[in-house]
Amino acid sequence: MVDQPTDHPALIGWAERSSESWCLDRAGQDRLVVDGLPIRWPLRVEVYNVLRSLALAQLGRRDVVAGPPLGGLLKRRGLDRRVHASLLRGSRTASLTDLAKRTDRPVIFVSEMAVASTIEPSLAVAAALPADMVVPLVADRRAARAWRQAGYEPSALLLPWRRDREIRTQAARRLSLAWRERFLDMPPIELAGMDVRADVHRALAPLVLRGGPWLWSELSALALALRRVAPRAVVLATDQHRVGWLAARAARSAAVPTFVL
């Protein structure tokens, strides 16, 4: 993969393209598909953020992004999902089974983040439905708080702790093996005339190896929710971020209609 960006728009373009192609080998085949799950797609937004910072740093520029610095640090080190899950377990959420009993075939609203651009459209659609039909499934305690403030009882997108740890441990082993094999046939990744393969490897390793196993935990939690609730539909604010992408995949597997706002 050869690219020669030197200005800010070109750097952003390089990061965008690289976030979708960094897993490809010399033949253009995706080398990081584990158990049928192509890692690059649910992680592409997070990978893009890492590669953007890498690109700017290579040319001596500082990446200034919105949001708390601690959040960015946790993401770069692959620890944000662990922190979010721990905080979510300690927050006030309802039993998914209890919510499902309130009405026949409710609508699941999957909320990954509490930013206005994602939570407000979901709340607007939910407000148009009978309250007992709405089952908010949240992956973040701030999203849970937003749903509670709107008068709903959210349920946490979490497996029982022991099962969650078991799934992540198994996934980590498989992902680690695929990660090592993936770099055996890695084409050059050029940025401003330099081969930055080693830099990309170092920058993305924590995100993939620490944060990646949570994809299997989240996908399993989504599949379990769909089985328990048997919803008539799943509503997503976006299917471009990791949980939304996984939710769309799980809903397709369960033959449940999905609506992306």
PDB file of C-alpha atoms in Angstrom:
ATOM      1  CA  MET A   1       0.000   0.000   0.000  1.00  0.00           C
ATOM      2  CA  VAL A   2       1.803   3.133  -1.221  1.00  0.00           C
ATOM      3  CA  ASP A   3       0.731   6.664  -0.314  1.00  0.00           C
ATOM      4  CA  GLN A   4       2.567   9.979  -0.185  1.00  0.00           C
ATOM      5  CA  PRO A   5       0.386  12.418   1.815  1.00  0.00           C
ATOM      6  CA  THR A   6       2.042  15.617   3.020  1.00  0.00           C
ATOM      7  CA  ASP A   7      -0.789  17.973   4.022  1.00  0.00           C
ATOM      8  CA  HIS A   8      -3.594  17.599   6.541  1.00  0.00           C
ATOM      9  CA  PRO A   9      -6.424  16.609   4.131  1.00  0.00           C
ATOM     10  CA  ALA A  10      -4.150  14.045   2.490  1.00  0.00           C
ATOM     11  CA  LEU A  11      -3.150  12.647   5.888  1.00  0.00           C
ATOM     12  CA  ILE A  12      -6.790  12.226   6.831  1.00  0.00           C
ATOM     13  CA  GLY A  13      -7.436  10.512   3.500  1.00  0.00           C
ATOM     14  CA  TRP A  14      -4.501   8.165   4.100  1.00  0.00           C
ATOM     15  CA  ALA A  15      -5.858   7.240   7.534  1.00  0.00           C
ATOM     16  CA  GLU A  16      -9.332   6.620   6.097  1.00  0.00           C
ATOM     17  CA  ARG A  17      -8.054   4.365   3.314  1.00  0.00           C
ATOM     18  CA  SER A  18      -5.612   2.568   5.565  1.00  0.00           C
ATOM     19  CA  SER A  19      -8.291   1.853   8.172  1.00  0.00           C
ATOM     20  CA  GLU A  20     -10.012  -0.357   5.599  1.00  0.00           C
ATOM     21  CA  SER A  21      -6.946  -1.930   3.961  1.00  0.00           C
ATOM     22  CA  TRP A  22      -4.392  -2.491   6.747  1.00  0.00           C
ATOM     23  CA  CYS A  23      -5.458  -6.143   7.143  1.00  0.00           C
ATOM     24  CA  LEU A  24      -4.962  -7.030   3.480  1.00  0.00           C
ATOM     25  CA  ASP A  25      -2.026  -9.141   2.318  1.00  0.00           C
ATOM     26  CA  ARG A  26      -0.104  -8.811  -0.938  1.00  0.00           C
ATOM     27  CA  ALA A  27      -2.866 -10.650  -2.796  1.00  0.00           C
ATOM     28  CA  GLY A  28      -5.548  -8.348  -1.410  1.00  0.00           C
ATOM     29  CA  GLN A  29      -6.939 -11.006   0.932  1.00  0.00           C
ATOM     30  CA  ASP A  30      -8.054 -10.114   4.449  1.00  0.00           C
ATOM     31  CA  ARG A  31      -5.652 -11.875   6.827  1.00  0.00           C
ATOM     32  CA  LEU A  32      -7.455 -10.963  10.023  1.00  0.00           C
ATOM     33  CA  VAL A  33     -10.755 -12.822   9.762  1.00  0.00           C
ATOM     34  CA  VAL A  34     -11.224 -14.880  12.924  1.00  0.00           C
ATOM     35  CA  ASP A  35     -14.149 -17.292  13.302  1.00  0.00           C
ATOM     36  CA  GLY A  36     -15.746 -15.621  10.294  1.00  0.00           C
ATOM     37  CA  LEU A  37     -15.502 -12.174  11.891  1.00  0.00           C
ATOM     38  CA  PRO A  38     -13.548  -9.633   9.790  1.00  0.00           C
ATOM     39  CA  ILE A  39     -11.864  -7.592  12.503  1.00  0.00           C
ATOM     40  CA  ARG A  40     -11.218  -4.564  10.312  1.00  0.00           C
ATOM     41  CA  TRP A  41     -14.891  -3.659   9.923  1.00  0.00           C
ATOM     42  CA  PRO A  42     -16.141  -3.369  13.520  1.00  0.00           C
ATOM     43  CA  LEU A  43     -12.822  -1.760  14.523  1.00  0.00           C
ATOM     44  CA  ARG A  44     -12.387   0.533  11.540  1.00  0.00           C
ATOM     45  CA  VAL A  45     -13.449   3.756  13.316  1.00  0.00           C
ATOM     46  CA  GLU A  46     -11.081   3.067  16.201  1.00  0.00           C
ATOM     47  CA  VAL A  47      -8.312   2.019  13.791  1.00  0.00           C
ATOM     48  CA  TYR A  48      -8.847   5.218  11.808  1.00  0.00           C
ATOM     49  CA  ASN A  49      -8.380   7.332  14.938  1.00  0.00           C
ATOM     50  CA  VAL A  50      -5.128   5.534  15.777  1.00  0.00           C
ATOM     51  CA  LEU A  51      -3.777   5.815  12.224  1.00  0.00           C
ATOM     52  CA  ARG A  52      -4.713   9.480  11.985  1.00  0.00           C
ATOM     53  CA  SER A  53      -2.655  10.223  15.098  1.00  0.00           C
ATOM     54  CA  LEU A  54       0.182   8.101  13.710  1.00  0.00           C
ATOM     55  CA  ALA A  55       0.142   9.948  10.392  1.00  0.00           C
ATOM     56  CA  LEU A  56       0.236  13.370  11.997  1.00  0.00           C
ATOM     57  CA  ALA A  57       2.990  12.308  14.398  1.00  0.00           C
ATOM     58  CA  GLN A  58       5.124  10.976  11.533  1.00  0.00           C
ATOM     59  CA  LEU A  59       5.175  14.472  10.070  1.00  0.00           C
ATOM     60  CA  GLY A  60       5.711  16.183  13.408  1.00  0.00           C
ATOM     61  CA  ARG A  61       2.134  17.297  13.879  1.00  0.00           C
ATOM     62  CA  ARG A  62      -0.059  16.920  16.919  1.00  0.00           C
ATOM     63  CA  ASP A  63      -3.471  15.287  16.595  1.00  0.00           C
ATOM     64  CA  VAL A  64      -6.085  17.459  18.257  1.00  0.00           C
ATOM     65  CA  VAL A  65      -9.357  15.591  18.666  1.00  0.00           C
ATOM     66  CA  ALA A  66     -12.527  16.259  20.619  1.00  0.00           C
ATOM     67  CA  GLY A  67     -13.238  14.330  23.757  1.00  0.00           C
ATOM     68  CA  PRO A  68     -11.494  13.660  27.054  1.00  0.00           C
ATOM     69  CA  PRO A  69      -7.770  12.774  26.798  1.00  0.00           C
ATOM     70  CA  LEU A  70      -8.257   9.799  29.121  1.00  0.00           C
ATOM     71  CA  GLY A  71     -10.756   8.241  26.720  1.00  0.00           C
ATOM     72  CA  GLY A  72      -8.293   8.470  23.841  1.00  0.00           C
ATOM     73  CA  LEU A  73      -5.519   6.990  25.956  1.00  0.00           C
ATOM     74  CA  LEU A  74      -7.693   4.035  26.982  1.00  0.00           C
ATOM     75  CA  LYS A  75      -8.662   3.390  23.362  1.00  0.00           C
ATOM     76  CA  ARG A  76      -5.062   3.470  22.153  1.00  0.00           C
ATOM     77  CA  ARG A  77      -4.114   0.972  24.850  1.00  0.00           C
ATOM     78  CA  GLY A  78      -7.089  -1.257  24.104  1.00  0.00           C
ATOM     79  CA  LEU A  79      -8.522  -0.834  27.600  1.00  0.00           C
ATOM     80  CA  ASP A  80     -11.629   1.253  26.964  1.00  0.00           C
ATOM     81  CA  ARG A  81     -14.010  -1.706  26.635  1.00  0.00           C
ATOM     82  CA  ARG A  82     -12.848  -3.143  29.951  1.00  0.00           C
ATOM     83  CA  VAL A  83     -13.457   0.180  31.683  1.00  0.00           C
ATOM     84  CA  HIS A  84     -16.844   0.706  30.023  1.00  0.00           C
ATOM     85  CA  ALA A  85     -17.972  -2.810  30.934  1.00  0.00           C
ATOM     86  CA  SER A  86     -16.898  -2.400  34.564  1.00  0.00           C
ATOM     87  CA  LEU A  87     -18.734   0.907  34.886  1.00  0.00           C
ATOM     88  CA  LEU A  88     -21.801  -0.510  33.155  1.00  0.00           C
ATOM     89  CA  ARG A  89     -21.941  -3.483  35.528  1.00  0.00           C
ATOM     90  CA  GLY A  90     -22.022  -1.038  38.409  1.00  0.00           C
ATOM     91  CA  SER A  91     -24.801   1.113  36.968  1.00  0.00           C
ATOM     92  CA  ARG A  92     -28.538   0.757  37.472  1.00  0.00           C
ATOM     93  CA  THR A  93     -29.987  -1.358  34.664  1.00  0.00           C
ATOM     94  CA  ALA A  94     -32.984  -3.651  34.289  1.00  0.00           C
ATOM     95  CA  SER A  95     -33.157  -7.365  33.616  1.00  0.00           C
ATOM     96  CA  LEU A  96     -33.569  -8.090  29.934  1.00  0.00           C
ATOM     97  CA  THR A  97     -35.892 -10.983  30.752  1.00  0.00           C
ATOM     98  CA  ASP A  98     -38.156  -8.722  32.817  1.00  0.00           C
ATOM     99  CA  LEU A  99     -38.323  -6.111  30.071  1.00  0.00           C
ATOM    100  CA  ALA A 100     -39.184  -8.751  27.477  1.00  0.00           C
ATOM    101  CA  LYS A 101     -42.163  -9.944  29.534  1.00  0.00           C
ATOM    102  CA  ARG A 102     -43.934  -6.595  29.366  1.00  0.00           C
ATOM    103  CA  THR A 103     -45.153  -6.982  25.811  1.00  0.00           C
ATOM    104  CA  ASP A 104     -45.107  -9.412  22.930  1.00  0.00           C
ATOM    105  CA  ARG A 105     -42.255  -8.870  20.474  1.00  0.00           C
ATOM    106  CA  PRO A 106     -40.941  -5.452  21.542  1.00  0.00           C
ATOM    107  CA  VAL A 107     -38.426  -3.290  19.687  1.00  0.00           C
ATOM    108  CA  ILE A 108     -34.778  -3.334  20.784  1.00  0.00           C
ATOM    109  CA  PHE A 109     -32.894  -0.036  20.653  1.00  0.00           C
ATOM    110  CA  VAL A 110     -29.132  -0.609  20.719  1.00  0.00           C
ATOM    111  CA  SER A 111     -27.193   2.342  22.147  1.00  0.00           C
ATOM    112  CA  GLU A 112     -23.414   2.268  22.088  1.00  0.00           C
ATOM    113  CA  MET A 113     -22.728   5.912  22.952  1.00  0.00           C
ATOM    114  CA  ALA A 114     -24.500   8.799  24.634  1.00  0.00           C
ATOM    115  CA  VAL A 115     -23.494  11.539  22.188  1.00  0.00           C
ATOM    116  CA  ALA A 116     -26.388  13.673  20.977  1.00  0.00           C
ATOM    117  CA  SER A 117     -26.066  12.592  17.340  1.00  0.00           C
ATOM    118  CA  THR A 118     -26.774   8.969  18.282  1.00  0.00           C
ATOM    119  CA  ILE A 119     -28.952   9.060  21.396  1.00  0.00           C
ATOM    120  CA  GLU A 120     -31.390  11.805  20.369  1.00  0.00           C
ATOM    121  CA  PRO A 121     -32.634  10.126  17.153  1.00  0.00           C
ATOM    122  CA  SER A 122     -33.131   6.866  19.069  1.00  0.00           C
ATOM    123  CA  LEU A 123     -35.108   8.604  21.822  1.00  0.00           C
ATOM    124  CA  ALA A 124     -37.237  10.388  19.221  1.00  0.00           C
ATOM    125  CA  VAL A 125     -38.207   7.108  17.551  1.00  0.00           C
ATOM    126  CA  ALA A 126     -38.809   5.432  20.915  1.00  0.00           C
ATOM    127  CA  ALA A 127     -41.139   8.260  21.944  1.00  0.00           C
ATOM    128  CA  ALA A 128     -43.388   7.432  18.983  1.00  0.00           C
ATOM    129  CA  LEU A 129     -43.911   3.863  20.256  1.00  0.00           C
ATOM    130  CA  PRO A 130     -45.861   2.566  23.246  1.00  0.00           C
ATOM    131  CA  ALA A 131     -43.461   2.697  26.190  1.00  0.00           C
ATOM    132  CA  ASP A 132     -43.768  -1.012  26.978  1.00  0.00           C
ATOM    133  CA  MET A 133     -42.586  -1.864  23.446  1.00  0.00           C
ATOM    134  CA  VAL A 134     -39.231  -0.133  23.937  1.00  0.00           C
ATOM    135  CA  VAL A 135     -36.276  -2.215  25.164  1.00  0.00           C
ATOM    136  CA  PRO A 136     -33.091  -0.105  25.319  1.00  0.00           C
ATOM    137  CA  LEU A 137     -29.954  -2.258  25.185  1.00  0.00           C
ATOM    138  CA  VAL A 138     -26.949  -0.172  26.182  1.00  0.00           C
ATOM    139  CA  ALA A 139     -23.188  -0.682  25.971  1.00  0.00           C
ATOM    140  CA  ASP A 140     -22.247   2.401  27.988  1.00  0.00           C
ATOM    141  CA  ARG A 141     -23.383   3.680  31.383  1.00  0.00           C
ATOM    142  CA  ARG A 142     -23.839   7.197  29.987  1.00  0.00           C
ATOM    143  CA  ALA A 143     -26.239   5.827  27.401  1.00  0.00           C
ATOM    144  CA  ALA A 144     -28.042   4.002  30.221  1.00  0.00           C
ATOM    145  CA  ARG A 145     -28.366   7.295  32.099  1.00  0.00           C
ATOM    146  CA  ALA A 146     -29.786   9.051  29.034  1.00  0.00           C
ATOM    147  CA  TRP A 147     -32.463   6.382  28.605  1.00  0.00           C
ATOM    148  CA  ARG A 148     -33.361   6.499  32.312  1.00  0.00           C
ATOM    149  CA  GLN A 149     -33.678  10.276  32.176  1.00  0.00           C
ATOM    150  CA  ALA A 150     -36.102   9.848  29.276  1.00  0.00           C
ATOM    151  CA  GLY A 151     -38.259   7.542  31.416  1.00  0.00           C
ATOM    152  CA  TYR A 152     -37.130   4.131  30.156  1.00  0.00           C
ATOM    153  CA  GLU A 153     -35.459   1.186  31.860  1.00  0.00           C
ATOM    154  CA  PRO A 154     -32.346   0.191  29.911  1.00  0.00           C
ATOM    155  CA  SER A 155     -30.719  -3.221  30.020  1.00  0.00           C
ATOM    156  CA  ALA A 156     -26.951  -3.697  29.905  1.00  0.00           C
ATOM    157  CA  LEU A 157     -25.325  -5.322  26.880  1.00  0.00           C
ATOM    158  CA  LEU A 158     -23.307  -7.688  29.048  1.00  0.00           C
ATOM    159  CA  LEU A 159     -22.989 -11.409  29.572  1.00  0.00           C
ATOM    160  CA  PRO A 160     -22.700 -12.907  33.063  1.00  0.00           C
ATOM    161  CA  TRP A 161     -19.193 -12.083  34.246  1.00  0.00           C
ATOM    162  CA  ARG A 162     -17.805 -15.631  34.255  1.00  0.00           C
ATOM    163  CA  ARG A 163     -19.157 -16.400  30.776  1.00  0.00           C
ATOM    164  CA  ASP A 164     -17.932 -13.057  29.503  1.00  0.00           C
ATOM    165  CA  ARG A 165     -14.389 -13.747  30.692  1.00  0.00           C
ATOM    166  CA  GLU A 166     -14.431 -17.263  29.220  1.00  0.00           C
ATOM    167  CA  ILE A 167     -15.445 -16.009  25.778  1.00  0.00           C
ATOM    168  CA  ARG A 168     -12.857 -13.227  25.786  1.00  0.00           C
ATOM    169  CA  THR A 169     -10.067 -15.559  26.902  1.00  0.00           C
ATOM    170  CA  GLN A 170     -10.799 -18.011  24.098  1.00  0.00           C
ATOM    171  CA  ALA A 171     -11.120 -15.224  21.536  1.00  0.00           C
ATOM    172  CA  ALA A 172      -7.841 -13.666  22.668  1.00  0.00           C
ATOM    173  CA  ARG A 173      -5.945 -16.873  21.902  1.00  0.00           C
ATOM    174  CA  ARG A 174      -7.373 -17.183  18.403  1.00  0.00           C
ATOM    175  CA  LEU A 175      -6.924 -13.494  17.684  1.00  0.00           C
ATOM    176  CA  SER A 176      -3.312 -13.486  18.889  1.00  0.00           C
ATOM    177  CA  LEU A 177      -2.456 -16.351  16.527  1.00  0.00           C
ATOM    178  CA  ALA A 178      -4.152 -14.634  13.580  1.00  0.00           C
ATOM    179  CA  TRP A 179      -2.398 -11.368  14.436  1.00  0.00           C
ATOM    180  CA  ARG A 180       1.051 -12.989  14.304  1.00  0.00           C
ATOM    181  CA  GLU A 181       0.302 -14.811  11.051  1.00  0.00           C
ATOM    182  CA  ARG A 182      -1.149 -11.702   9.458  1.00  0.00           C
ATOM    183  CA  PHE A 183       2.244  -9.965   9.326  1.00  0.00           C
ATOM    184  CA  LEU A 184       4.014 -12.809   7.517  1.00  0.00           C
ATOM    185  CA  ASP A 185       2.706 -11.530   4.177  1.00  0.00           C
ATOM    186  CA  MET A 186       2.207  -7.859   4.912  1.00  0.00           C
ATOM    187  CA  PRO A 187       2.824  -5.476   2.006  1.00  0.00           C
ATOM    188  CA  PRO A 188       4.603  -2.172   2.613  1.00  0.00           C
ATOM    189  CA  ILE A 189       2.513   0.591   4.141  1.00  0.00           C
ATOM    190  CA  GLU A 190       4.068   3.830   2.948  1.00  0.00           C
ATOM    191  CA  LEU A 191       3.489   7.244   4.428  1.00  0.00           C
ATOM    192  CA  ALA A 192       5.359  10.256   3.061  1.00  0.00           C
ATOM    193  CA  GLY A 193       7.921   7.965   1.434  1.00  0.00           C
ATOM    194  CA  MET A 194       8.541   5.849   4.530  1.00  0.00           C
ATOM    195  CA  ASP A 195       7.535   2.243   5.171  1.00  0.00           C
ATOM    196  CA  VAL A 196       5.565   2.480   8.421  1.00  0.00           C
ATOM    197  CA  ARG A 197       4.594  -1.186   8.780  1.00  0.00           C
ATOM    198  CA  ALA A 198       6.369  -1.511  12.119  1.00  0.00           C
ATOM    199  CA  ASP A 199       4.763   1.685  13.407  1.00  0.00           C
ATOM    200  CA  VAL A 200       1.304   0.527  12.331  1.00  0.00           C
ATOM    201  CA  HIS A 201       1.901  -2.831  14.006  1.00  0.00           C
ATOM    202  CA  ARG A 202       2.935  -1.227  17.299  1.00  0.00           C
ATOM    203  CA  ALA A 203       0.134   1.333  17.228  1.00  0.00           C
ATOM    204  CA  LEU A 204      -2.653  -1.138  16.478  1.00  0.00           C
ATOM    205  CA  ALA A 205      -1.501  -4.113  18.571  1.00  0.00           C
ATOM    206  CA  PRO A 206      -3.094  -2.941  21.870  1.00  0.00           C
ATOM    207  CA  LEU A 207      -6.371  -2.058  20.156  1.00  0.00           C
ATOM    208  CA  VAL A 208      -6.598  -5.418  18.377  1.00  0.00           C
ATOM    209  CA  LEU A 209      -5.175  -7.768  21.005  1.00  0.00           C
ATOM    210  CA  ARG A 210      -6.733  -6.190  24.109  1.00  0.00           C
ATOM    211  CA  GLY A 211      -9.853  -4.584  22.698  1.00  0.00           C
ATOM    212  CA  GLY A 212     -10.549  -7.129  19.944  1.00  0.00           C
ATOM    213  CA  PRO A 213     -11.652 -10.043  22.186  1.00  0.00           C
ATOM    214  CA  TRP A 214     -14.527  -7.904  23.443  1.00  0.00           C
ATOM    215  CA  LEU A 215     -16.070  -8.159  19.975  1.00  0.00           C
ATOM    216  CA  TRP A 216     -16.923 -11.803  20.667  1.00  0.00           C
ATOM    217  CA  SER A 217     -18.320 -10.967  24.082  1.00  0.00           C
ATOM    218  CA  GLU A 218     -20.480  -8.191  22.635  1.00  0.00           C
ATOM    219  CA  LEU A 219     -21.635 -10.341  19.721  1.00  0.00           C
ATOM    220  CA  SER A 220     -22.581 -13.161  22.122  1.00  0.00           C
ATOM    221  CA  ALA A 221     -24.463 -10.715  24.358  1.00  0.00           C
ATOM    222  CA  LEU A 222     -26.372  -9.393  21.341  1.00  0.00           C
ATOM    223  CA  ALA A 223     -27.270 -12.908  20.179  1.00  0.00           C
ATOM    224  CA  LEU A 224     -28.470 -13.777  23.685  1.00  0.00           C
ATOM    225  CA  ALA A 225     -30.604 -10.632  23.831  1.00  0.00           C
ATOM    226  CA  LEU A 226     -32.229 -11.449  20.498  1.00  0.00           C
ATOM    227  CA  ARG A 227     -33.065 -14.967  21.676  1.00  0.00           C
ATOM    228  CA  ARG A 228     -34.539 -13.814  24.979  1.00  0.00           C
ATOM    229  CA  VAL A 229     -36.511 -10.855  23.691  1.00  0.00           C
ATOM    230  CA  ALA A 230     -37.499 -12.162  20.233  1.00  0.00           C
ATOM    231  CA  PRO A 231     -37.988  -8.576  19.017  1.00  0.00           C
ATOM    232  CA  ARG A 232     -39.978  -7.523  16.009  1.00  0.00           C
ATOM    233  CA  ALA A 233     -37.153  -5.145  15.045  1.00  0.00           C
ATOM    234  CA  VAL A 234     -33.800  -3.719  16.085  1.00  0.00           C
ATOM    235  CA  VAL A 235     -33.199   0.034  15.868  1.00  0.00           C
ATOM    236  CA  LEU A 236     -29.651   1.393  15.550  1.00  0.00           C
ATOM    237  CA  ALA A 237     -28.477   4.980  15.616  1.00  0.00           C
ATOM    238  CA  THR A 238     -25.548   3.862  13.448  1.00  0.00           C
ATOM    239  CA  ASP A 239     -24.108   0.646  12.077  1.00  0.00           C
ATOM    240  CA  GLN A 240     -20.683   2.174  11.471  1.00  0.00           C
ATOM    241  CA  HIS A 241     -19.273   1.808  14.990  1.00  0.00           C
ATOM    242  CA  ARG A 242     -18.350  -1.507  16.580  1.00  0.00           C
ATOM    243  CA  VAL A 243     -21.496  -2.354  18.577  1.00  0.00           C
ATOM    244  CA  GLY A 244     -23.856  -1.088  15.884  1.00  0.00           C
ATOM    245  CA  TRP A 245     -21.984  -3.114  13.261  1.00  0.00           C
ATOM    246  CA  LEU A 246     -22.131  -6.208  15.473  1.00  0.00           C
ATOM    247  CA  ALA A 247     -25.823  -5.634  16.227  1.00  0.00           C
ATOM    248  CA  ALA A 248     -26.657  -5.472  12.521  1.00  0.00           C
ATOM    249  CA  ARG A 249     -24.727  -8.701  11.976  1.00  0.00           C
ATOM    250  CA  ALA A 250     -26.460 -10.460  14.891  1.00  0.00           C
ATOM    251  CA  ALA A 251     -29.883  -9.272  13.727  1.00  0.00           C
ATOM    252  CA  ARG A 252     -29.265 -10.598  10.210  1.00  0.00           C
ATOM    253  CA  SER A 253     -28.279 -13.971  11.642  1.00  0.00           C
ATOM    254  CA  ALA A 254     -31.488 -14.037  13.685  1.00  0.00           C
ATOM    255  CA  ALA A 255     -33.611 -12.850  10.716  1.00  0.00           C
ATOM    256  CA  VAL A 256     -34.712  -9.764  12.662  1.00  0.00           C
ATOM    257  CA  PRO A 257     -35.342  -6.554  10.663  1.00  0.00           C
ATOM    258  CA  THR A 258     -32.885  -3.753  11.396  1.00  0.00           C
ATOM    259  CA  PHE A 259     -33.529  -0.031  11.027  1.00  0.00           C
ATOM    260  CA  VAL A 260     -30.578   2.375  10.978  1.00  0.00           C
ATOM    261  CA  LEU A 261     -31.469   5.974  11.774  1.00  0.00           C
TER     262      LEU A 261
END
